[in-house]
């Protein structure tokens, strides 16, 4: 019988342990919620729910002064008051404190609905609950931060921040600390705390944006600032912090590389583009960083947003020639002929070297399906760029990708406005064979007639040979007579 009792007792103890473990896990899994309301009369109400009935609320009005050890309320301004309520597992307790006419504090303590002796029980409970109150709310935050800072500098303040669970309250303490005259090492510590201990993107971004110039005044702090920004998950908040840093700080070229790395991690095309455009608006870029910017733009999926960044980059007066190929490679992933053509058009406003122009001509046929857009780009090349012999070969190859005879003919007409050597003219005349329509083939040849008349016999022979491919006798005769 005794042995059976021991077995039952052992089972009950184990069962109680399991229930306590499950209860503890459930409580810890409960989401903490905090609501704060400040009325027009100056009354502040804070309600905090920790789950399973473990809740407390604070209501106060006026200026509340706590003791240096945060265990007592030592003064409340005239017409002010403070009330703390807490319920946990069915137990309800409350303290109400207000000043009398002479400023002396009247403190009342209640358990359930009954008033108890404050000196006997309430004083102890107030000393226990006040620490929870100040770590869950911003009550006394300014004086607490001043006190901790005086005692042990930013280290002591940050240590207290580590004891605070509320993101809002942590944010308030860090902002108050940042109002101090901090050294670079202190700023780095604050930034590390933001990156490691603040889970809320909203609060992290708010702190980083509120003291941008202070953070970016030092090389090491700027690097820590960029790292902390990289910990933000929200594309919106991350982009806003990066744009503020670009606006307010003098970021070095080295730090800018890190900024581009963070920008790459932004998923939103809109926000990624907005950061890159802010960089282009606010600062001149080295060749290396311009390449990094264009490379970052390559990760933008939206043709609209990618094109807007690339066109703005092309508008920079200091855009180096070495970046053009990097920029052109980023166009290969675009689908919209309209947006591809718009970037090409912007690029062709600048004078580009032969290698980049050859690359562009290769892309015209590879990336664009629209005859209209292909012809439009090739016409712009003909009107704005020098076409060397090697470039002409690629140009004519791109022209052959156009299916529409009308668009091919319009491109030949634009090309005829340029001056070419005899060998180049022969290549161009031979390329008209790709046009099926007698009318458009004749029109293309006629556009070169004045140049052919003054050219050598080889060029005239090439022109005559091209005319023979015209089936219509009227178009053939018209084209041939033009050089006689």
Tab-separated table of C-alpha atoms in Angstrom:
chain	number	residue	atom	x	y	z
A	1	UNK	CA	0.000	0.000	0.000
A	2	UNK	CA	2.835	2.370	0.876
A	3	UNK	CA	4.581	1.474	-2.402
A	4	UNK	CA	1.372	2.261	-4.346
A	5	UNK	CA	1.092	5.636	-2.599
A	6	UNK	CA	4.667	6.473	-3.589
A	7	UNK	CA	3.937	5.557	-7.233
A	8	UNK	CA	0.786	7.737	-7.241
A	9	UNK	CA	2.628	10.640	-5.580
A	10	UNK	CA	5.469	10.354	-8.092
A	11	UNK	CA	2.957	10.328	-10.978
A	12	UNK	CA	1.156	13.405	-9.630
A	13	UNK	CA	4.428	15.305	-9.222
A	14	UNK	CA	5.408	14.509	-12.813
A	15	UNK	CA	1.948	15.489	-14.055
A	16	UNK	CA	2.144	18.792	-12.156
A	17	UNK	CA	5.579	19.472	-13.639
A	18	UNK	CA	4.281	18.826	-17.179
A	19	UNK	CA	1.273	21.109	-16.607
A	20	UNK	CA	3.517	23.874	-15.289
A	21	UNK	CA	5.853	23.455	-18.280
A	22	UNK	CA	2.960	23.584	-20.744
A	23	UNK	CA	1.503	26.590	-18.939
A	24	UNK	CA	4.856	28.392	-18.979
A	25	UNK	CA	5.332	27.658	-22.692
A	26	UNK	CA	1.839	28.867	-23.492
A	27	UNK	CA	2.349	32.075	-21.536
A	28	UNK	CA	5.663	32.764	-23.220
A	29	UNK	CA	4.010	32.135	-26.584
A	30	UNK	CA	1.343	34.708	-25.914
A	31	UNK	CA	1.803	37.866	-27.876
A	32	UNK	CA	2.400	40.884	-25.691
A	33	UNK	CA	0.175	43.810	-26.543
A	34	UNK	CA	0.477	47.403	-25.406
A	35	UNK	CA	-1.942	50.251	-25.947
A	36	UNK	CA	-1.223	53.872	-25.071
A	37	UNK	CA	-3.748	56.686	-25.035
A	38	UNK	CA	-3.075	60.337	-24.225
A	39	UNK	CA	-6.202	62.440	-23.775
A	40	UNK	CA	-6.565	66.148	-24.483
A	41	UNK	CA	-6.724	66.755	-20.737
A	42	UNK	CA	-3.169	65.418	-20.317
A	43	UNK	CA	-4.158	62.037	-18.885
A	44	UNK	CA	-2.045	59.099	-20.081
A	45	UNK	CA	-3.380	55.550	-20.021
A	46	UNK	CA	-1.164	52.540	-20.703
A	47	UNK	CA	-2.601	49.019	-20.886
A	48	UNK	CA	-0.325	45.994	-21.188
A	49	UNK	CA	-1.545	42.435	-21.725
A	50	UNK	CA	0.896	39.566	-21.317
A	51	UNK	CA	-1.615	36.740	-21.708
A	52	UNK	CA	-3.333	34.338	-19.310
A	53	UNK	CA	-4.637	37.172	-17.136
A	54	UNK	CA	-1.165	38.540	-16.394
A	55	UNK	CA	-1.985	42.150	-17.240
A	56	UNK	CA	-1.455	45.571	-15.771
A	57	UNK	CA	-2.485	49.117	-16.554
A	58	UNK	CA	-1.128	52.506	-15.636
A	59	UNK	CA	-2.989	55.794	-15.618
A	60	UNK	CA	-1.391	59.080	-14.653
A	61	UNK	CA	-1.584	62.810	-15.043
A	62	UNK	CA	0.995	65.489	-14.300
A	63	UNK	CA	4.715	65.156	-13.721
A	64	UNK	CA	5.680	61.996	-11.851
A	65	UNK	CA	9.054	61.811	-10.058
A	66	UNK	CA	10.445	58.425	-9.024
A	67	UNK	CA	13.139	57.614	-6.518
A	68	UNK	CA	16.656	56.962	-7.852
A	69	UNK	CA	16.255	53.217	-7.294
A	70	UNK	CA	12.857	53.123	-9.086
A	71	UNK	CA	11.114	51.664	-6.021
A	72	UNK	CA	8.933	54.589	-4.957
A	73	UNK	CA	7.060	57.644	-6.198
A	74	UNK	CA	8.460	60.697	-4.432
A	75	UNK	CA	6.424	63.514	-5.970
A	76	UNK	CA	3.498	64.299	-8.265
A	77	UNK	CA	2.732	67.769	-9.590
A	78	UNK	CA	-0.429	69.643	-8.531
A	79	UNK	CA	-3.689	68.124	-9.777
A	80	UNK	CA	-1.832	65.042	-10.876
A	81	UNK	CA	-2.265	61.423	-9.849
A	82	UNK	CA	-1.050	57.915	-10.580
A	83	UNK	CA	-2.929	54.626	-10.545
A	84	UNK	CA	-1.434	51.186	-11.115
A	85	UNK	CA	-3.594	48.082	-11.535
A	86	UNK	CA	-2.436	44.504	-12.006
A	87	UNK	CA	-4.244	41.213	-12.379
A	88	UNK	CA	-2.451	37.862	-12.449
A	89	UNK	CA	-4.075	34.441	-12.227
A	90	UNK	CA	-7.206	35.864	-10.588
A	91	UNK	CA	-5.402	38.149	-8.129
A	92	UNK	CA	-6.189	41.869	-8.545
A	93	UNK	CA	-4.182	44.634	-6.882
A	94	UNK	CA	-4.255	48.396	-7.248
A	95	UNK	CA	-2.365	51.442	-5.949
A	96	UNK	CA	-3.636	54.995	-6.201
A	97	UNK	CA	-1.357	57.972	-5.401
A	98	UNK	CA	-2.175	61.682	-5.406
A	99	UNK	CA	-0.825	64.794	-3.667
A	100	UNK	CA	-2.795	66.617	-0.993
A	101	UNK	CA	-3.025	70.421	-0.798
A	102	UNK	CA	0.419	70.654	0.751
A	103	UNK	CA	2.016	68.399	-1.863
A	104	UNK	CA	2.351	65.405	0.451
A	105	UNK	CA	1.559	62.162	-1.314
A	106	UNK	CA	-1.458	60.090	-0.284
A	107	UNK	CA	-0.919	56.447	-1.200
A	108	UNK	CA	-3.715	53.874	-1.136
A	109	UNK	CA	-3.375	50.126	-1.668
A	110	UNK	CA	-6.164	47.694	-2.647
A	111	UNK	CA	-6.324	43.916	-2.960
A	112	UNK	CA	-9.454	42.784	-4.765
A	113	UNK	CA	-12.005	45.351	-3.652
A	114	UNK	CA	-10.613	45.878	-0.152
A	115	UNK	CA	-8.220	48.613	0.960
A	116	UNK	CA	-5.162	47.358	2.812
A	117	UNK	CA	-2.430	49.058	4.788
A	118	UNK	CA	-0.034	50.752	2.401
A	119	UNK	CA	2.924	50.761	4.798
A	120	UNK	CA	2.518	47.080	5.638
A	121	UNK	CA	1.879	45.596	2.186
A	122	UNK	CA	1.464	48.323	-0.451
A	123	UNK	CA	4.944	49.765	-0.109
A	124	UNK	CA	6.509	46.386	-0.878
A	125	UNK	CA	4.215	45.763	-3.846
A	126	UNK	CA	4.846	49.276	-5.250
A	127	UNK	CA	8.597	48.710	-5.125
A	128	UNK	CA	8.112	45.476	-7.081
A	129	UNK	CA	5.637	46.741	-9.664
A	130	UNK	CA	7.373	50.078	-10.365
A	131	UNK	CA	10.342	48.391	-12.048
A	132	UNK	CA	7.922	46.560	-14.336
A	133	UNK	CA	6.107	49.843	-14.985
A	134	UNK	CA	9.190	51.842	-15.961
A	135	UNK	CA	10.493	49.024	-18.171
A	136	UNK	CA	7.139	48.680	-19.919
A	137	UNK	CA	6.344	52.367	-20.396
A	138	UNK	CA	8.150	55.641	-21.024
A	139	UNK	CA	7.236	56.909	-17.545
A	140	UNK	CA	10.296	58.656	-16.113
A	141	UNK	CA	12.325	57.733	-19.215
A	142	UNK	CA	14.139	61.055	-19.536
A	143	UNK	CA	15.270	61.182	-15.905
A	144	UNK	CA	16.174	57.492	-15.897
A	145	UNK	CA	18.352	57.899	-18.997
A	146	UNK	CA	19.998	60.972	-17.420
A	147	UNK	CA	20.642	59.022	-14.225
A	148	UNK	CA	22.067	55.938	-15.924
A	149	UNK	CA	24.219	58.059	-18.221
A	150	UNK	CA	25.610	59.995	-15.284
A	151	UNK	CA	26.366	56.745	-13.453
A	152	UNK	CA	27.986	54.799	-16.287
A	153	UNK	CA	27.713	56.549	-19.617
A	154	UNK	CA	26.108	54.964	-22.649
A	155	UNK	CA	27.096	51.479	-21.424
A	156	UNK	CA	24.776	51.769	-18.413
A	157	UNK	CA	21.907	53.096	-20.526
A	158	UNK	CA	22.303	50.346	-23.115
A	159	UNK	CA	22.439	47.733	-20.366
A	160	UNK	CA	19.053	48.975	-19.135
A	161	UNK	CA	17.712	48.929	-22.710
A	162	UNK	CA	18.581	45.226	-22.714
A	163	UNK	CA	16.185	44.731	-19.761
A	164	UNK	CA	13.287	46.387	-21.600
A	165	UNK	CA	10.908	44.246	-23.650
A	166	UNK	CA	8.831	46.959	-25.315
A	167	UNK	CA	10.206	48.058	-28.706
A	168	UNK	CA	8.559	51.451	-28.266
A	169	UNK	CA	10.203	52.009	-24.891
A	170	UNK	CA	13.590	50.801	-26.149
A	171	UNK	CA	13.303	53.249	-28.999
A	172	UNK	CA	12.513	56.102	-26.615
A	173	UNK	CA	15.540	55.338	-24.429
A	174	UNK	CA	17.876	55.120	-27.407
A	175	UNK	CA	16.629	58.410	-28.825
A	176	UNK	CA	17.146	60.090	-25.445
A	177	UNK	CA	20.658	58.643	-25.263
A	178	UNK	CA	21.424	59.967	-28.736
A	179	UNK	CA	20.680	63.488	-27.532
A	180	UNK	CA	23.865	63.239	-25.430
A	181	UNK	CA	27.286	64.255	-26.730
A	182	UNK	CA	28.371	60.726	-27.679
A	183	UNK	CA	31.764	59.588	-28.918
A	184	UNK	CA	32.128	57.431	-32.016
A	185	UNK	CA	32.482	54.211	-29.992
A	186	UNK	CA	29.241	55.039	-28.152
A	187	UNK	CA	27.415	55.642	-31.448
A	188	UNK	CA	28.664	52.307	-32.759
A	189	UNK	CA	27.353	50.610	-29.593
A	190	UNK	CA	23.959	52.243	-30.065
A	191	UNK	CA	23.866	51.147	-33.709
A	192	UNK	CA	24.808	47.589	-32.774
A	193	UNK	CA	21.956	47.609	-30.255
A	194	UNK	CA	19.534	48.804	-32.928
A	195	UNK	CA	20.640	46.056	-35.305
A	196	UNK	CA	20.693	43.281	-32.681
A	197	UNK	CA	17.935	44.138	-30.183
A	198	UNK	CA	15.256	46.138	-32.014
A	199	UNK	CA	12.973	43.789	-33.918
A	200	UNK	CA	10.515	46.438	-35.054
A	201	UNK	CA	11.407	47.803	-38.485
A	202	UNK	CA	9.381	50.911	-37.742
A	203	UNK	CA	11.286	51.714	-34.558
A	204	UNK	CA	14.696	50.800	-36.013
A	205	UNK	CA	14.090	53.069	-38.984
A	206	UNK	CA	12.765	55.852	-36.753
A	207	UNK	CA	15.933	55.887	-34.635
A	208	UNK	CA	18.261	55.696	-37.621
A	209	UNK	CA	16.487	58.526	-39.447
A	210	UNK	CA	16.219	60.789	-36.406
A	211	UNK	CA	19.992	61.098	-35.930
A	212	UNK	CA	21.398	60.453	-39.401
A	213	UNK	CA	23.917	63.305	-39.403
A	214	UNK	CA	25.291	62.278	-36.014
A	215	UNK	CA	25.774	58.663	-37.117
A	216	UNK	CA	27.348	59.598	-40.433
A	217	UNK	CA	29.840	62.031	-38.944
A	218	UNK	CA	32.327	59.183	-38.371
A	219	UNK	CA	33.679	56.486	-40.670
A	220	UNK	CA	33.195	53.616	-38.212
A	221	UNK	CA	29.738	54.765	-37.155
A	222	UNK	CA	28.669	55.099	-40.782
A	223	UNK	CA	29.645	51.487	-41.430
A	224	UNK	CA	27.714	50.398	-38.323
A	225	UNK	CA	24.778	52.512	-39.499
A	226	UNK	CA	24.727	50.724	-42.844
A	227	UNK	CA	24.930	47.329	-41.098
A	228	UNK	CA	22.006	48.223	-38.822
A	229	UNK	CA	19.999	49.310	-41.853
A	230	UNK	CA	20.702	45.940	-43.430
A	231	UNK	CA	18.920	44.258	-40.476
A	232	UNK	CA	15.624	45.950	-41.397
A	233	UNK	CA	13.287	43.552	-43.195
A	234	UNK	CA	10.735	46.040	-44.515
A	235	UNK	CA	11.621	47.319	-47.986
A	236	UNK	CA	9.806	50.568	-47.268
A	237	UNK	CA	11.633	51.307	-44.017
A	238	UNK	CA	14.984	50.132	-45.359
A	239	UNK	CA	14.655	52.377	-48.402
A	240	UNK	CA	13.622	55.360	-46.282
A	241	UNK	CA	16.678	54.993	-44.027
A	242	UNK	CA	19.036	54.617	-46.994
A	243	UNK	CA	17.567	57.669	-48.727
A	244	UNK	CA	17.854	59.734	-45.553
A	245	UNK	CA	21.512	58.719	-45.176
A	246	UNK	CA	22.169	59.769	-48.764
A	247	UNK	CA	20.446	63.115	-48.202
A	248	UNK	CA	22.007	63.981	-44.853
A	249	UNK	CA	25.441	62.390	-44.805
A	250	UNK	CA	28.731	62.402	-46.615
A	251	UNK	CA	29.084	58.710	-47.343
A	252	UNK	CA	32.501	57.657	-48.621
A	253	UNK	CA	32.923	55.625	-51.792
A	254	UNK	CA	33.794	52.575	-49.673
A	255	UNK	CA	30.647	52.964	-47.566
A	256	UNK	CA	28.597	53.480	-50.684
A	257	UNK	CA	29.576	49.974	-51.797
A	258	UNK	CA	27.975	48.605	-48.621
A	259	UNK	CA	24.901	50.728	-49.292
A	260	UNK	CA	24.531	49.126	-52.723
A	261	UNK	CA	24.783	45.688	-51.128
A	262	UNK	CA	21.871	46.547	-48.828
A	263	UNK	CA	19.916	47.980	-51.739
A	264	UNK	CA	20.345	44.689	-53.608
A	265	UNK	CA	18.518	42.970	-50.741
A	266	UNK	CA	15.418	45.143	-51.268
A	267	UNK	CA	12.789	43.039	-53.033
A	268	UNK	CA	10.475	45.865	-54.067
A	269	UNK	CA	11.370	47.255	-57.488
A	270	UNK	CA	9.814	50.586	-56.557
A	271	UNK	CA	11.819	50.987	-53.363
A	272	UNK	CA	15.049	49.689	-54.891
A	273	UNK	CA	14.720	52.156	-57.762
A	274	UNK	CA	13.909	55.018	-55.385
A	275	UNK	CA	17.170	54.462	-53.460
A	276	UNK	CA	19.278	54.305	-56.628
A	277	UNK	CA	17.652	57.440	-58.012
A	278	UNK	CA	18.331	59.229	-54.724
A	279	UNK	CA	22.021	58.331	-55.086
A	280	UNK	CA	22.028	59.675	-58.633
A	281	UNK	CA	20.309	62.876	-57.516
A	282	UNK	CA	22.569	63.616	-54.580
A	283	UNK	CA	26.126	62.748	-55.439
A	284	UNK	CA	28.753	62.273	-58.108
A	285	UNK	CA	29.961	58.696	-58.476
A	286	UNK	CA	33.303	57.114	-59.187
A	287	UNK	CA	33.472	54.787	-62.177
A	288	UNK	CA	33.481	51.779	-59.846
A	289	UNK	CA	30.427	52.930	-57.904
A	290	UNK	CA	28.556	53.859	-61.066
A	291	UNK	CA	29.136	50.286	-62.223
A	292	UNK	CA	27.844	49.033	-58.860
A	293	UNK	CA	24.745	51.194	-59.189
A	294	UNK	CA	24.026	49.940	-62.696
A	295	UNK	CA	24.699	46.363	-61.570
A	296	UNK	CA	22.235	46.838	-58.701
A	297	UNK	CA	19.672	48.170	-61.169
A	298	UNK	CA	20.055	44.943	-63.133
A	299	UNK	CA	18.259	43.142	-60.273
A	300	UNK	CA	15.145	45.277	-60.799
A	301	UNK	CA	12.479	43.102	-62.449
A	302	UNK	CA	10.164	45.912	-63.512
A	303	UNK	CA	11.150	47.254	-66.932
A	304	UNK	CA	9.593	50.596	-66.030
A	305	UNK	CA	11.621	51.055	-62.840
A	306	UNK	CA	14.818	49.665	-64.342
A	307	UNK	CA	14.552	51.969	-67.349
A	308	UNK	CA	13.914	55.008	-65.146
A	309	UNK	CA	17.112	54.317	-63.149
A	310	UNK	CA	19.254	53.625	-66.215
A	311	UNK	CA	18.024	56.731	-68.040
A	312	UNK	CA	18.736	58.890	-64.999
A	313	UNK	CA	22.226	57.378	-64.777
A	314	UNK	CA	22.800	58.226	-68.437
A	315	UNK	CA	21.854	61.828	-67.732
A	316	UNK	CA	24.763	62.173	-65.293
A	317	UNK	CA	27.415	64.449	-66.738
A	318	UNK	CA	30.172	62.333	-65.237
A	319	UNK	CA	29.006	58.991	-66.688
A	320	UNK	CA	32.288	57.302	-67.722
A	321	UNK	CA	32.631	55.397	-71.014
A	322	UNK	CA	33.731	52.291	-69.114
A	323	UNK	CA	30.257	51.957	-67.580
A	324	UNK	CA	28.356	51.798	-70.864
A	325	UNK	CA	28.900	48.065	-71.423
A	326	UNK	CA	27.821	47.321	-67.836
A	327	UNK	CA	24.694	49.375	-68.433
A	328	UNK	CA	23.978	47.672	-71.761
A	329	UNK	CA	24.314	44.209	-70.198
A	330	UNK	CA	21.576	45.100	-67.712
A	331	UNK	CA	19.191	45.768	-70.604
A	332	UNK	CA	19.387	42.145	-71.752
A	333	UNK	CA	16.917	41.073	-69.052
A	334	UNK	CA	14.247	43.577	-70.110
A	335	UNK	CA	11.161	42.435	-72.034
A	336	UNK	CA	9.493	45.688	-73.042
A	337	UNK	CA	10.660	46.981	-76.441
A	338	UNK	CA	9.329	50.391	-75.470
A	339	UNK	CA	11.480	50.617	-72.336
A	340	UNK	CA	14.527	49.087	-74.040
A	341	UNK	CA	14.236	51.634	-76.837
A	342	UNK	CA	13.851	54.472	-74.335
A	343	UNK	CA	17.144	53.498	-72.642
A	344	UNK	CA	18.899	53.125	-75.999
A	345	UNK	CA	17.615	56.555	-77.033
A	346	UNK	CA	18.957	58.129	-73.849
A	347	UNK	CA	22.278	56.365	-74.316
A	348	UNK	CA	22.576	57.614	-77.900
A	349	UNK	CA	22.310	61.213	-76.727
A	350	UNK	CA	25.878	60.684	-75.514
A	351	UNK	CA	28.897	60.007	-77.674
A	352	UNK	CA	29.808	56.363	-77.100
A	353	UNK	CA	32.881	54.477	-78.251
A	354	UNK	CA	32.938	51.874	-81.010
A	355	UNK	CA	32.968	48.856	-78.681
A	356	UNK	CA	29.878	49.997	-76.801
A	357	UNK	CA	28.107	50.988	-80.014
A	358	UNK	CA	28.823	47.532	-81.486
A	359	UNK	CA	27.420	45.925	-78.302
A	360	UNK	CA	24.306	48.117	-78.540
A	361	UNK	CA	23.722	47.105	-82.177
A	362	UNK	CA	23.987	43.431	-81.257
A	363	UNK	CA	21.381	43.950	-78.541
A	364	UNK	CA	18.923	45.666	-80.892
A	365	UNK	CA	18.266	42.421	-82.756
A	366	UNK	CA	18.632	40.161	-79.709
A	367	UNK	CA	16.385	41.999	-77.282
A	368	UNK	CA	13.721	43.722	-79.413
A	369	UNK	CA	10.877	42.216	-81.459
A	370	UNK	CA	9.148	45.414	-82.565
A	371	UNK	CA	10.145	46.546	-86.076
A	372	UNK	CA	9.102	50.063	-85.178
A	373	UNK	CA	11.363	50.282	-82.122
A	374	UNK	CA	14.285	48.552	-83.848
A	375	UNK	CA	14.090	50.946	-86.797
A	376	UNK	CA	13.760	53.922	-84.482
A	377	UNK	CA	16.928	52.980	-82.555
A	378	UNK	CA	18.922	52.299	-85.737
A	379	UNK	CA	17.810	55.638	-87.173
A	380	UNK	CA	19.066	57.362	-84.041
A	381	UNK	CA	22.393	55.530	-84.325
A	382	UNK	CA	22.689	56.730	-87.932
A	383	UNK	CA	21.900	60.309	-87.014
A	384	UNK	CA	23.977	60.664	-83.848
A	385	UNK	CA	26.982	58.329	-83.923
A	386	UNK	CA	30.125	57.872	-85.997
A	387	UNK	CA	29.854	54.580	-87.878
A	388	UNK	CA	33.224	52.998	-88.509
A	389	UNK	CA	33.576	50.050	-90.874
A	390	UNK	CA	33.467	47.419	-88.129
A	391	UNK	CA	30.431	49.121	-86.576
A	392	UNK	CA	28.676	49.241	-89.963
A	393	UNK	CA	28.815	45.451	-90.230
A	394	UNK	CA	26.905	45.108	-86.942
A	395	UNK	CA	24.544	47.902	-87.952
A	396	UNK	CA	23.541	46.151	-91.191
A	397	UNK	CA	23.203	42.860	-89.328
A	398	UNK	CA	20.769	44.534	-86.908
A	399	UNK	CA	18.919	46.102	-89.827
A	400	UNK	CA	18.339	42.646	-91.362
A	401	UNK	CA	16.482	41.642	-88.152
A	402	UNK	CA	13.695	44.083	-89.103
A	403	UNK	CA	10.913	42.235	-90.923
A	404	UNK	CA	8.992	45.286	-92.098
A	405	UNK	CA	10.177	46.561	-95.507
A	406	UNK	CA	8.787	50.003	-94.727
A	407	UNK	CA	10.796	50.252	-91.509
A	408	UNK	CA	13.934	48.966	-93.214
A	409	UNK	CA	13.522	51.600	-95.949
A	410	UNK	CA	13.085	54.409	-93.406
A	411	UNK	CA	16.302	53.286	-91.704
A	412	UNK	CA	18.218	53.237	-95.005
A	413	UNK	CA	17.033	56.781	-95.677
A	414	UNK	CA	18.380	57.943	-92.320
A	415	UNK	CA	21.641	56.132	-92.986
A	416	UNK	CA	21.975	57.884	-96.361
A	417	UNK	CA	22.406	61.226	-94.562
A	418	UNK	CA	25.897	60.168	-93.426
A	419	UNK	CA	29.105	60.147	-95.441
A	420	UNK	CA	30.684	56.778	-96.181
A	421	UNK	CA	33.746	55.471	-97.958
A	422	UNK	CA	33.326	53.434	-101.132
A	423	UNK	CA	33.719	50.050	-99.419
A	424	UNK	CA	31.091	51.005	-96.851
A	425	UNK	CA	28.653	52.196	-99.525
A	426	UNK	CA	28.985	48.868	-101.316
A	427	UNK	CA	28.103	47.003	-98.093
A	428	UNK	CA	25.024	49.190	-97.595
A	429	UNK	CA	23.801	48.794	-101.177
A	430	UNK	CA	24.178	45.021	-100.969
A	431	UNK	CA	22.129	45.023	-97.741
A	432	UNK	CA	19.087	46.408	-99.591
A	433	UNK	CA	18.676	42.909	-101.067
A	434	UNK	CA	16.991	41.979	-97.784
A	435	UNK	CA	13.973	44.146	-98.715
A	436	UNK	CA	11.223	42.210	-100.522
A	437	UNK	CA	9.036	45.104	-101.627
A	438	UNK	CA	10.063	46.615	-104.980
A	439	UNK	CA	8.746	49.984	-103.885
A	440	UNK	CA	10.682	50.090	-100.607
A	441	UNK	CA	13.833	48.636	-102.180
A	442	UNK	CA	13.755	51.328	-104.865
A	443	UNK	CA	13.145	54.036	-102.269
A	444	UNK	CA	16.120	52.809	-100.257
A	445	UNK	CA	18.417	52.834	-103.284
A	446	UNK	CA	17.174	56.248	-104.401
A	447	UNK	CA	18.140	57.713	-101.048
A	448	UNK	CA	21.796	56.831	-101.879
A	449	UNK	CA	21.664	57.847	-105.579
A	450	UNK	CA	23.328	61.228	-105.117
A	451	UNK	CA	26.264	59.609	-103.302
A	452	UNK	CA	26.556	56.845	-105.911
A	453	UNK	CA	26.686	59.311	-108.819
A	454	UNK	CA	29.842	60.863	-107.374
A	455	UNK	CA	31.383	57.518	-106.367
A	456	UNK	CA	33.754	55.181	-108.222
A	457	UNK	CA	32.787	52.447	-110.683
A	458	UNK	CA	32.733	49.714	-108.024
A	459	UNK	CA	30.064	51.554	-106.063
A	460	UNK	CA	28.023	52.168	-109.228
A	461	UNK	CA	28.301	48.493	-110.135
A	462	UNK	CA	27.007	47.534	-106.649
A	463	UNK	CA	24.094	49.942	-107.068
A	464	UNK	CA	23.251	48.549	-110.517
A	465	UNK	CA	23.399	44.993	-109.182
A	466	UNK	CA	21.006	45.918	-106.370
A	467	UNK	CA	18.587	47.459	-108.901
A	468	UNK	CA	18.463	44.165	-110.828
A	469	UNK	CA	16.736	42.546	-107.837
A	470	UNK	CA	13.732	44.839	-108.412
A	471	UNK	CA	11.025	42.960	-110.338
A	472	UNK	CA	8.878	45.965	-111.195
A	473	UNK	CA	10.109	47.587	-114.409
A	474	UNK	CA	8.826	51.019	-113.371
A	475	UNK	CA	10.624	50.919	-109.972
A	476	UNK	CA	13.717	49.405	-111.599
A	477	UNK	CA	13.858	52.134	-114.250
A	478	UNK	CA	13.284	54.899	-111.695
A	479	UNK	CA	16.111	53.656	-109.468
A	480	UNK	CA	18.557	53.111	-112.319
A	481	UNK	CA	17.918	56.459	-113.994
A	482	UNK	CA	18.694	58.246	-110.693
A	483	UNK	CA	22.453	57.605	-111.088
A	484	UNK	CA	22.711	58.342	-114.804
